[in-house]
XYZ file of C-alpha atoms in Angstrom:
700
model
C -29.691 2.756 -84.248
C -26.200 3.944 -83.092
C -27.060 7.509 -84.186
C -30.206 7.479 -82.046
C -28.250 6.227 -79.050
C -25.639 8.932 -79.575
C -28.321 11.663 -79.704
C -29.940 10.353 -76.497
C -26.587 10.308 -74.644
C -25.704 13.845 -75.779
C -29.108 15.161 -74.669
C -28.696 13.362 -71.352
C -25.264 14.911 -70.767
C -26.502 18.380 -71.674
C -29.399 18.068 -69.244
C -27.025 17.015 -66.444
C -24.792 19.994 -67.120
C -27.744 22.399 -67.268
C -29.153 21.104 -63.978
C -25.769 21.444 -62.317
C -25.381 25.027 -63.508
C -28.917 26.056 -62.473
C -28.761 24.547 -58.990
C -28.516 27.238 -56.309
C -25.850 26.834 -53.607
C -27.146 25.992 -50.167
C -25.925 27.540 -46.914
C -23.817 30.054 -48.801
C -23.747 32.374 -45.751
C -22.542 31.158 -42.364
C -21.751 32.932 -39.114
C -18.923 30.514 -38.265
C -15.976 29.479 -40.382
C -15.519 25.809 -39.512
C -13.046 24.688 -42.143
C -10.979 26.063 -45.002
C -10.182 23.641 -47.847
C -7.670 24.607 -50.525
C -8.115 22.408 -53.576
C -6.353 22.271 -56.923
C -7.443 20.301 -59.956
C -4.630 17.937 -60.895
C -3.841 17.613 -64.569
C -4.657 14.238 -66.025
C -1.760 14.512 -68.506
C 1.662 16.085 -67.981
C 4.405 16.256 -70.588
C 8.174 16.424 -70.116
C 10.378 16.236 -73.224
C 7.814 14.040 -74.955
C 7.387 11.702 -71.950
C 3.682 11.587 -71.080
C 2.556 11.021 -67.487
C -1.105 10.198 -66.816
C -2.793 10.719 -63.444
C -5.023 7.654 -63.308
C -6.089 7.846 -59.654
C -7.711 11.293 -59.998
C -9.297 10.930 -63.426
C -12.038 9.022 -65.190
C -9.435 6.404 -66.132
C -9.623 4.871 -62.645
C -13.050 3.480 -63.560
C -11.755 1.351 -66.444
C -11.900 -2.218 -65.108
C -9.009 -3.660 -67.097
C -5.411 -2.341 -67.234
C -4.975 -3.416 -70.881
C -8.048 -1.395 -71.887
C -6.610 1.468 -69.852
C -3.353 1.414 -71.835
C -5.330 1.444 -75.095
C -6.742 4.862 -74.087
C -3.324 6.504 -73.780
C -1.511 8.566 -76.429
C 0.626 6.622 -78.947
C -0.164 3.283 -77.241
C -1.669 0.559 -79.437
C -3.059 -2.768 -78.174
C -3.267 -5.700 -80.598
C -6.653 -7.213 -81.411
C -5.829 -10.368 -79.412
C -4.829 -8.191 -76.410
C -1.511 -10.037 -76.186
C 0.790 -7.242 -77.351
C 1.274 -3.519 -76.682
C 3.197 -1.169 -78.993
C 4.114 2.524 -78.885
C 3.755 4.409 -82.180
C 7.194 4.970 -83.683
C 8.868 2.928 -80.909
C 7.677 -0.655 -81.286
C 7.135 -2.981 -78.304
C 7.877 -1.232 -74.973
C 9.069 -2.610 -71.684
C 6.339 -2.558 -69.019
C 7.233 -1.754 -65.422
C 5.102 -1.775 -62.277
C 6.814 0.143 -59.454
C 10.215 -0.291 -61.119
C 9.639 -4.006 -61.681
C 9.644 -5.367 -65.215
C 6.486 -7.367 -65.978
C 4.682 -9.194 -68.761
C 1.193 -8.838 -70.181
C 0.147 -11.624 -67.806
C 1.296 -9.595 -64.797
C -0.399 -6.536 -66.226
C -3.711 -8.389 -66.459
C -3.330 -9.375 -62.792
C -3.055 -5.735 -61.691
C -6.100 -3.941 -60.306
C -6.714 -0.526 -61.879
C -7.704 0.706 -58.413
C -4.061 0.253 -57.372
C -2.686 2.462 -60.149
C -1.614 5.996 -59.290
C 0.106 7.099 -62.512
C 1.244 5.711 -65.866
C 4.249 7.237 -67.611
C 5.254 6.647 -71.238
C 9.047 7.086 -71.267
C 10.290 7.651 -74.802
C 14.029 7.643 -73.991
C 14.663 5.175 -71.137
C 18.069 5.224 -69.458
C 20.336 2.184 -69.114
C 18.768 1.226 -65.773
C 15.737 0.037 -67.784
C 17.766 -2.709 -69.481
C 18.701 -2.971 -73.142
C 15.396 -4.524 -74.241
C 13.060 -2.017 -75.886
C 13.108 1.609 -77.071
C 10.332 2.813 -74.760
C 9.079 2.076 -71.243
C 5.546 2.141 -69.851
C 6.056 2.807 -66.130
C 3.060 2.087 -63.883
C 3.228 3.482 -60.350
C 0.819 2.161 -57.753
C -0.790 4.269 -55.048
C -0.078 3.513 -51.396
C -1.136 4.819 -47.987
C 0.323 5.753 -44.559
C -1.719 4.431 -41.656
C -2.344 0.889 -40.480
C -5.663 -0.044 -42.021
C -7.154 -1.947 -44.946
C -8.828 -1.324 -48.299
C -11.002 -3.665 -50.321
C -12.589 -3.141 -53.718
C -15.134 -5.236 -55.594
C -15.837 -4.493 -59.255
C -18.220 -5.827 -61.885
C -18.121 -4.926 -65.574
C -20.569 -6.012 -68.256
C -19.180 -5.544 -71.764
C -21.180 -5.813 -74.975
C -19.071 -6.334 -78.107
C -19.908 -8.816 -80.824
C -20.629 -11.115 -77.901
C -21.176 -10.541 -74.178
C -18.156 -10.375 -71.836
C -18.125 -10.206 -68.052
C -15.371 -9.137 -65.630
C -15.549 -9.696 -61.846
C -12.725 -8.433 -59.650
C -11.656 -8.383 -55.994
C -8.662 -6.490 -54.598
C -7.606 -6.053 -50.991
C -4.692 -4.606 -48.984
C -3.912 -4.899 -45.280
C -1.122 -3.191 -43.308
C -0.198 -3.614 -39.649
C 3.012 -2.212 -38.180
C 5.920 -3.516 -40.304
C 3.918 -6.087 -42.270
C 1.784 -5.466 -45.332
C -0.273 -7.976 -47.342
C -1.835 -7.619 -50.764
C -4.206 -9.992 -52.543
C -6.323 -9.845 -55.698
C -8.639 -12.195 -57.595
C -10.406 -11.803 -60.945
C -12.796 -14.128 -62.718
C -13.546 -13.278 -66.348
C -15.993 -14.961 -68.725
C -15.060 -13.721 -72.178
C -16.408 -14.431 -75.648
C -13.989 -12.799 -78.108
C -14.792 -12.911 -81.817
C -12.382 -12.450 -84.714
C -12.421 -12.557 -88.486
C -9.781 -12.096 -91.129
C -9.187 -12.926 -94.776
C -6.195 -13.052 -97.118
C -6.306 -12.829 -100.911
C -2.966 -13.934 -102.387
C -1.521 -14.799 -105.797
C 1.549 -16.829 -106.817
C 2.047 -16.004 -110.514
C 4.991 -18.405 -110.983
C 2.856 -21.359 -109.849
C -0.358 -20.027 -111.440
C -2.116 -20.055 -108.060
C -4.783 -17.630 -106.857
C -6.390 -18.215 -103.483
C -8.583 -16.372 -101.000
C -9.753 -17.525 -97.594
C -12.057 -16.043 -94.965
C -11.770 -17.368 -91.403
C -13.974 -16.697 -88.375
C -13.360 -17.795 -84.785
C -15.699 -17.393 -81.830
C -14.076 -18.217 -78.495
C -15.498 -19.133 -75.106
C -12.842 -18.212 -72.560
C -12.514 -18.534 -68.793
C -9.834 -16.601 -66.934
C -8.784 -16.896 -63.303
C -6.337 -14.155 -62.346
C -5.009 -14.005 -58.811
C -2.009 -12.875 -56.845
C -0.692 -12.137 -53.400
C 2.298 -10.516 -51.761
C 4.017 -9.942 -48.435
C 6.186 -6.931 -47.593
C 8.162 -6.684 -44.338
C 9.912 -3.463 -43.334
C 12.972 -4.473 -41.288
C 13.925 -0.877 -40.523
C 13.846 2.505 -42.228
C 16.275 1.466 -44.980
C 15.938 -2.333 -45.233
C 13.050 -4.511 -46.403
C 12.111 -8.002 -47.534
C 9.295 -8.908 -49.981
C 7.764 -11.952 -51.604
C 5.150 -11.955 -54.362
C 3.266 -14.537 -56.461
C 0.776 -13.921 -59.263
C -0.914 -16.253 -61.707
C -3.222 -16.327 -64.694
C -5.076 -19.531 -65.617
C -6.960 -19.508 -68.927
C -8.989 -22.095 -70.815
C -10.375 -21.634 -74.338
C -12.864 -23.388 -76.577
C -12.815 -21.908 -80.078
C -14.340 -23.502 -83.174
C -12.831 -22.062 -86.365
C -14.689 -21.852 -89.679
C -12.840 -21.126 -92.923
C -14.159 -20.691 -96.463
C -11.513 -21.006 -99.194
C -11.569 -20.491 -102.961
C -8.368 -21.916 -104.427
C -7.315 -21.962 -108.071
C -4.216 -23.942 -109.038
C -3.730 -23.691 -112.796
C -6.956 -25.177 -114.197
C -8.053 -26.834 -110.947
C -10.580 -24.852 -108.894
C -11.705 -25.907 -105.406
C -14.129 -24.418 -102.929
C -13.284 -25.737 -99.454
C -15.105 -25.312 -96.157
C -12.810 -26.081 -93.209
C -14.127 -26.653 -89.709
C -11.943 -27.283 -86.671
C -12.799 -27.984 -83.054
C -10.192 -26.433 -80.785
C -9.545 -26.199 -77.094
C -6.513 -25.100 -75.174
C -5.066 -23.818 -71.937
C -2.593 -21.088 -71.020
C -1.313 -21.142 -67.445
C 1.205 -18.639 -66.118
C 2.826 -18.380 -62.671
C 5.402 -15.806 -61.598
C 7.096 -15.446 -58.213
C 9.962 -13.378 -56.885
C 11.866 -12.808 -53.658
C 13.576 -9.466 -52.938
C 15.918 -8.185 -50.234
C 17.183 -4.615 -49.891
C 19.719 -3.309 -47.359
C 21.456 0.001 -46.710
C 25.245 -0.428 -46.237
C 25.763 2.579 -44.000
C 29.562 2.326 -43.840
C 29.816 3.324 -47.527
C 26.354 4.951 -47.829
C 25.275 2.499 -50.540
C 21.928 0.798 -51.179
C 22.252 -2.937 -51.883
C 19.552 -5.004 -53.597
C 19.398 -8.715 -54.414
C 16.587 -10.872 -55.707
C 15.513 -14.101 -57.334
C 12.663 -14.770 -59.726
C 11.006 -17.830 -61.242
C 8.424 -17.794 -64.053
C 6.571 -20.689 -65.638
C 4.306 -20.652 -68.703
C 2.489 -23.752 -69.933
C 0.316 -23.851 -73.075
C -1.558 -26.775 -74.596
C -3.779 -26.878 -77.680
C -5.801 -29.637 -79.336
C -7.510 -29.421 -82.739
C -9.562 -31.779 -84.880
C -9.810 -30.535 -88.468
C -12.202 -31.585 -91.228
C -12.693 -30.327 -94.783
C -15.591 -30.237 -97.223
C -14.454 -29.985 -100.864
C -16.879 -28.524 -103.409
C -20.059 -29.017 -101.349
C -19.684 -32.771 -100.958
C -19.286 -33.909 -97.329
C -16.963 -33.251 -94.420
C -13.988 -35.571 -94.097
C -11.537 -35.681 -91.202
C -8.170 -34.204 -92.132
C -5.974 -33.997 -89.027
C -5.752 -34.293 -85.253
C -3.249 -31.775 -83.881
C -1.850 -31.902 -80.335
C 0.676 -29.208 -79.459
C 2.337 -28.406 -76.148
C 4.654 -25.578 -75.191
C 6.315 -25.020 -71.820
C 8.946 -22.492 -70.723
C 10.431 -21.707 -67.325
C 12.857 -18.932 -66.496
C 15.033 -18.520 -63.421
C 17.029 -15.362 -62.768
C 18.927 -13.542 -60.054
C 20.364 -10.061 -59.828
C 22.398 -7.692 -57.658
C 22.218 -3.872 -57.765
C 24.283 -1.248 -55.955
C 23.359 2.440 -55.830
C 25.537 5.149 -54.284
C 24.612 8.825 -54.050
C 27.278 11.512 -53.677
C 27.018 14.905 -52.032
C 27.381 16.759 -55.339
C 24.042 15.289 -56.612
C 25.840 12.556 -58.533
C 24.533 8.989 -58.464
C 26.439 5.861 -59.481
C 24.608 2.610 -60.203
C 26.199 -0.761 -60.972
C 24.694 -4.213 -61.166
C 24.641 -7.656 -62.703
C 22.101 -10.259 -63.751
C 22.057 -13.947 -64.616
C 19.063 -15.641 -66.268
C 18.425 -19.119 -67.610
C 15.446 -20.108 -69.775
C 14.408 -23.583 -70.885
C 11.502 -24.381 -73.187
C 10.006 -27.522 -74.709
C 7.621 -27.663 -77.652
C 6.028 -30.977 -78.633
C 3.905 -31.683 -81.713
C 1.800 -34.755 -82.440
C -0.110 -34.537 -85.755
C -2.141 -37.436 -87.104
C -3.053 -37.210 -90.815
C -6.227 -39.145 -91.728
C -5.435 -39.102 -95.440
C -2.024 -40.775 -95.171
C -2.639 -42.563 -91.840
C 0.682 -41.170 -90.622
C 1.501 -39.777 -87.206
C 4.070 -36.967 -87.113
C 5.729 -36.558 -83.717
C 8.353 -33.902 -83.020
C 10.114 -32.648 -79.875
C 12.160 -29.451 -79.800
C 14.190 -28.217 -76.805
C 15.480 -24.664 -76.418
C 17.908 -23.200 -73.884
C 19.101 -19.640 -73.407
C 21.468 -18.189 -70.829
C 22.112 -14.505 -70.390
C 24.800 -12.823 -68.275
C 24.652 -9.020 -68.024
C 26.418 -6.190 -66.204
C 25.775 -2.454 -66.267
C 26.987 0.835 -64.878
C 25.326 4.228 -64.970
C 26.319 7.688 -63.769
C 23.768 10.489 -63.506
C 23.678 13.938 -62.010
C 23.682 17.658 -62.714
C 26.447 20.059 -63.725
C 25.277 23.678 -63.657
C 22.278 23.784 -66.022
C 22.853 20.354 -67.563
C 21.244 17.177 -66.265
C 22.978 14.103 -67.608
C 22.784 10.311 -67.537
C 25.388 8.086 -69.188
C 25.522 4.324 -68.970
C 26.874 1.166 -70.509
C 25.480 -2.344 -70.450
C 27.197 -5.512 -71.667
C 25.344 -8.778 -72.265
C 26.585 -12.245 -73.167
C 23.976 -14.620 -74.604
C 24.289 -18.358 -75.179
C 21.487 -20.032 -77.208
C 21.010 -23.713 -77.995
C 18.107 -25.320 -79.887
C 17.819 -28.984 -80.836
C 15.293 -31.548 -82.055
C 15.544 -34.772 -80.070
C 16.044 -36.753 -83.263
C 19.092 -34.664 -84.279
C 22.632 -35.464 -83.211
C 23.877 -31.888 -83.496
C 22.165 -28.686 -82.311
C 20.056 -26.881 -84.902
C 20.721 -23.534 -83.182
C 24.057 -22.848 -81.501
C 24.884 -19.180 -80.802
C 27.152 -17.372 -78.388
C 27.465 -13.594 -78.723
C 28.258 -10.484 -76.683
C 26.677 -7.051 -77.206
C 27.459 -3.608 -75.768
C 24.617 -1.116 -75.218
C 25.669 2.491 -74.542
C 23.101 5.124 -73.576
C 23.485 8.853 -72.987
C 21.025 11.652 -72.238
C 21.654 15.386 -71.716
C 19.088 18.051 -70.806
C 20.004 21.730 -70.868
C 17.702 24.149 -69.021
C 17.545 27.419 -70.975
C 15.390 28.977 -68.244
C 12.565 27.881 -65.938
C 10.181 27.339 -68.870
C 12.396 26.083 -71.701
C 14.832 23.173 -72.084
C 16.602 21.168 -74.784
C 17.169 17.411 -74.589
C 19.557 15.211 -76.619
C 19.498 11.417 -76.367
C 21.358 8.444 -77.855
C 20.554 4.788 -77.186
C 21.454 1.381 -78.509
C 18.967 -1.347 -77.617
C 17.846 -4.858 -78.512
C 14.464 -6.488 -79.161
C 14.310 -10.244 -78.639
C 11.496 -12.555 -79.820
C 9.392 -14.033 -77.043
C 10.103 -17.675 -76.239
C 6.994 -19.103 -77.894
C 7.981 -17.452 -81.191
C 11.245 -19.402 -81.015
C 9.473 -22.755 -80.754
C 8.000 -25.140 -83.282
C 4.257 -25.059 -83.823
C 1.688 -24.179 -86.468
C -2.009 -23.358 -86.871
C -4.008 -25.123 -89.600
C -6.169 -22.655 -91.574
C -7.114 -24.724 -94.645
C -5.513 -27.487 -96.769
C -3.311 -24.877 -98.469
C -2.350 -22.477 -95.648
C -0.521 -22.646 -92.268
C 0.499 -20.074 -89.671
C 3.862 -21.119 -88.234
C 6.461 -20.112 -85.646
C 10.153 -19.772 -86.473
C 13.008 -21.266 -84.417
C 15.587 -19.321 -86.485
C 14.539 -15.796 -85.449
C 17.371 -13.454 -84.432
C 17.046 -10.421 -82.157
C 16.751 -6.918 -83.601
C 19.462 -4.345 -82.842
C 18.293 -0.719 -82.714
C 20.301 2.526 -82.783
C 18.417 5.763 -82.111
C 19.243 9.429 -81.687
C 16.718 12.115 -80.771
C 16.394 15.707 -79.653
C 13.470 17.578 -78.119
C 12.543 21.119 -77.150
C 10.261 21.729 -74.150
C 8.317 24.953 -73.558
C 6.159 24.885 -70.422
C 4.100 21.678 -70.857
C 4.394 21.586 -74.654
C 7.160 19.856 -76.598
C 8.419 18.961 -80.045
C 10.732 16.011 -80.635
C 12.690 14.772 -83.653
C 14.090 11.226 -83.645
C 15.860 8.940 -86.106
C 16.402 5.187 -85.718
C 17.928 2.264 -87.607
C 16.992 -1.393 -87.059
C 19.107 -4.373 -88.044
C 17.213 -7.678 -88.503
C 13.691 -6.305 -87.844
C 10.989 -8.985 -87.541
C 7.979 -9.008 -89.897
C 5.632 -11.540 -91.522
C 6.608 -13.379 -94.696
C 5.221 -16.032 -97.085
C 6.908 -19.338 -98.005
C 5.406 -21.666 -100.627
C 6.123 -25.407 -100.746
C 5.661 -26.323 -104.403
C 5.763 -30.078 -103.752
C 3.083 -30.134 -101.040
C 1.182 -27.109 -102.405
C 1.164 -25.478 -98.946
C 1.701 -21.820 -98.073
C 3.348 -21.024 -94.729
C 3.008 -17.612 -93.088
C 5.547 -16.836 -90.344
C 7.768 -14.173 -88.765
C 11.238 -13.716 -90.280
C 14.116 -11.279 -89.989
C 14.141 -8.635 -92.707
C 17.343 -6.884 -93.803
C 16.912 -3.444 -92.258
C 14.551 -0.646 -91.338
C 14.889 3.040 -90.614
C 12.485 5.712 -89.459
C 12.154 9.448 -88.846
C 9.566 10.776 -86.359
C 8.464 14.350 -85.607
C 6.356 14.377 -82.439
C 4.262 17.316 -81.147
C 2.700 17.137 -77.654
C 0.216 19.983 -77.140
C -1.875 19.841 -73.932
C -4.575 22.414 -73.161
C -6.588 23.251 -70.015
C -9.552 25.589 -69.594
C -11.593 25.535 -66.368
C -13.370 22.144 -66.275
C -12.036 21.064 -69.703
C -8.683 19.294 -70.056
C -7.379 18.347 -73.490
C -4.263 16.396 -74.440
C -3.182 16.263 -78.075
C -0.451 14.237 -79.771
C 0.491 14.655 -83.429
C 3.280 12.484 -84.873
C 4.598 12.681 -88.436
C 6.231 9.358 -89.329
C 8.436 8.286 -92.228
C 9.422 4.585 -92.176
C 11.209 2.418 -94.691
C 11.483 -1.383 -94.449
C 13.865 -3.170 -96.814
C 14.409 -6.830 -97.652
C 15.766 -8.677 -100.682
C 12.707 -10.955 -100.758
C 10.166 -8.106 -100.818
C 8.924 -5.824 -103.576
C 9.411 -2.182 -102.631
C 6.042 -0.439 -102.878
C 6.569 3.106 -101.602
C 7.719 4.949 -98.508
C 5.794 8.117 -97.694
C 5.199 10.135 -94.524
C 1.999 9.372 -92.639
C 0.295 10.994 -89.676
C -0.778 9.634 -86.284
C -3.042 11.856 -84.177
C -4.581 11.532 -80.724
C -6.854 13.725 -78.653
C -8.318 13.165 -75.201
C -10.901 15.537 -73.734
C -12.005 15.281 -70.120
C -14.802 17.371 -68.598
C -15.084 17.501 -64.804
C -18.620 18.605 -63.961
C -20.367 19.293 -60.648
C -21.823 16.468 -58.545
C -18.846 14.167 -59.360
C -19.757 13.723 -63.027
C -16.862 13.104 -65.406
C -17.148 12.958 -69.178
C -14.412 11.701 -71.484
C -14.444 12.132 -75.255
C -11.436 10.961 -77.214
C -10.241 9.835 -80.595
C -7.143 8.599 -82.357
C -6.329 7.829 -85.943
C -3.698 7.394 -88.619
C -3.527 8.199 -92.302
C -2.565 5.595 -94.908
C 0.744 4.015 -93.914
C 3.359 3.568 -96.634
C 6.276 1.644 -95.080
C 8.219 0.513 -98.114
C 7.143 -3.140 -97.988
C 3.757 -2.810 -96.254
C 0.826 -0.513 -96.985
C -1.937 -0.179 -94.389
C -5.285 1.570 -94.511
C -6.208 4.727 -92.561
C -7.937 4.330 -89.173
C -10.133 6.552 -87.000
C -11.506 5.500 -83.594
C -13.872 7.598 -81.459
C -14.621 6.825 -77.765
C -16.967 8.246 -75.121
C -17.410 7.634 -71.385
C -19.512 8.997 -68.526
C -18.530 8.409 -64.894
C -20.395 9.200 -61.674
C -19.540 8.673 -57.990
C -22.309 7.690 -55.576
C -22.249 7.755 -51.769
C -18.419 8.069 -51.718
C -17.836 4.310 -52.051
C -19.660 3.592 -55.322
C -18.522 4.423 -58.830
C -20.436 3.774 -62.047
C -19.059 4.244 -65.555
C -20.822 3.945 -68.896
C -18.426 3.563 -71.854
C -18.954 3.500 -75.585
C -15.816 2.541 -77.503
C -15.240 2.752 -81.250
C -18.551 4.565 -81.683
C -18.435 4.688 -85.472
C -17.474 1.001 -85.889
C -14.174 1.598 -87.649
C -13.051 -1.987 -87.112
C -11.361 -3.000 -90.385
C -7.587 -3.154 -90.790
C -6.089 -3.766 -94.250
C -2.558 -4.595 -95.314
C -0.927 -5.130 -98.722
C 2.552 -6.449 -99.563
C 4.507 -8.659 -101.990
C 7.144 -11.030 -100.596
C 8.941 -13.972 -102.246
C 7.013 -13.259 -105.452
C 3.728 -13.714 -103.576
C 1.343 -10.761 -103.483
C -1.166 -10.462 -100.656
C -4.137 -8.362 -99.600
C -5.113 -9.017 -95.986
C -8.196 -7.822 -94.134
C -8.659 -8.022 -90.332
C -11.929 -7.260 -88.543
C -11.255 -6.052 -84.995
C -13.858 -6.724 -82.297
C -13.553 -3.214 -80.839
C -17.071 -1.730 -81.015
C -18.158 -1.931 -77.378
C -20.732 -0.660 -74.901
C -19.905 -1.433 -71.269
C -21.092 -0.568 -67.789
C -18.782 -0.876 -64.802
C -19.730 -0.733 -61.120
C -17.161 -0.553 -58.311
C -17.611 -0.643 -54.558
C -14.693 0.100 -52.237
C -14.386 0.290 -48.479
C -11.572 0.817 -45.995
C -8.545 3.002 -46.474
C -4.772 2.816 -46.124
C -2.949 6.116 -45.823
C 0.609 4.840 -46.115
C 2.061 1.725 -47.664
C 5.664 0.706 -48.085
C 5.031 -2.246 -50.387
C 7.870 -2.480 -52.875
C 8.802 -5.009 -55.504
C 11.624 -5.226 -57.978
C 11.583 -7.572 -60.900
C 14.531 -9.867 -61.468
C 13.969 -11.426 -64.872
C 14.752 -8.937 -67.635
C 13.466 -11.411 -70.254
C 10.124 -12.008 -68.528
C 8.198 -10.179 -71.249
C 9.248 -12.996 -73.609
C 7.501 -15.680 -71.493
C 4.400 -16.148 -73.649
């Protein structure tokens, strides 16, 4: 059936192209020249020293209804199957910025794609982008110039394993010095997921395999609003609030075959689950030009709140007998973060720029667990409180000396962490440490077409706040997924160099990670329970060779990325398998045809990944899309993602004398149709925002 659909679509596209080519131009001869229009096709992708910039507003990407799906289409960007995490190949989890404001995945989901002008993947961020993360995804919104308004309504029907529906509304209004923005999205989603793990514990003579399937019914309300007031040419005031409210109902079914010495059990586990995730973020900004010293001053405050609740009732059926209640699980997690910052920026006449600033943030979280066990008639209640304070200061100097552009900076951060169960007299976690994060970047222009770049950076990757809480997910009587309150941040040192020729580049980078975070097994021999959770490994290093090779020919634009990767993860608890180079490749092909037809064909993939501890299977994903504009205000896009249904991810490793083979089925095969209607227009907007909380990406 998919092959037939593919043949029909190809024939349809060919017929459109043939009709467009055969159509004769009308009114080709005129006695009067009324208007001369000079037009230039803008490149969808541009490359500078390995940093990729994508023109979203003038490409087929502006028809994708969801910003997370949009990121998944970009080179080297990977979105997790639960859509809660974004990574950059060879770089790990990036910082995400919208108009120079640092945001979370929740903020990203609240953004309308219609507002996006460009997206830039910055491989070597300077010290102004904070110490968190080795890469930055910078999203720039498009604005206008005249007092007016713009409103867009969008509807997307998505067919995956189940049906999903997205409805969106976005509006902007500007009058004189005041500008308002508002957006609202209502999503009815039905995500499906399946995974299985086959593991052995030779020392305990245990062999077990489980297969779990979850089918979720999800409602999402995403809305936001903002006010921007231009005091004068240099000064402004802004206030913004955005929120995401989500409710889930997700029954989970698990089939388990467990062998413990001579005892063999087949267990069917069924759990009723429902939960909520509510997120609110607000910030207040003020910017002023101090003319006496020609310095731009910025100050701001931010408050974020995330509240998650989950309830589960679990029952088991052993060896085809009958279902018996096992547990009731009530878990609550809440975190709020307050932060404030000050930034000063002074530009000198010799093209030098000095930036200094400071930040204070305070985070408090509570995680409560109430588990009732039907077998023992015992009620386990636990309360864990977590506090973290961060004080940071930075300075950065950038400019140009002859043919060399440079940027050097230093950031210092003091962190105070305290974690305690209410039943304990002394804190379980008590840390106070100070880190220095130097960064330096030099670019030498050989001539107008060639340049060499050298970069060094020290950075940090902190676990998000929910990972630092108590909490666990019941899979079957023998297996739990758990969080880890003892996680430490990862410290990264990286050096890289790149060569740029026109729009093509090659880049070589080397990095070392101390305390990287990966999954690990822990077996409780007394209770016969396996726990799977994130832990800090000893170290990790990697070597990347990155080629960016764009290509343009008439109506065809191609962007290619090829990355050779060698990674090695080491830990005393893990069995070293092998560390071999593997290949990541990406290609995007866009065809701009007459009559406002756009066709996108793209693919990405990776060969077998040998990372020392983990081995992962090869992947190949092929996508297609057709977009058409109607009557200026209407846009329709037909998309077919993961055409060949390559949806299985496999992983093998041995940790703590426990060997595992895991299999994840990703719900990525999708056919969707999106319709957008927009009216009104703003030709200039001055709406600006600057994020205050540098740890906001951890609020989840």
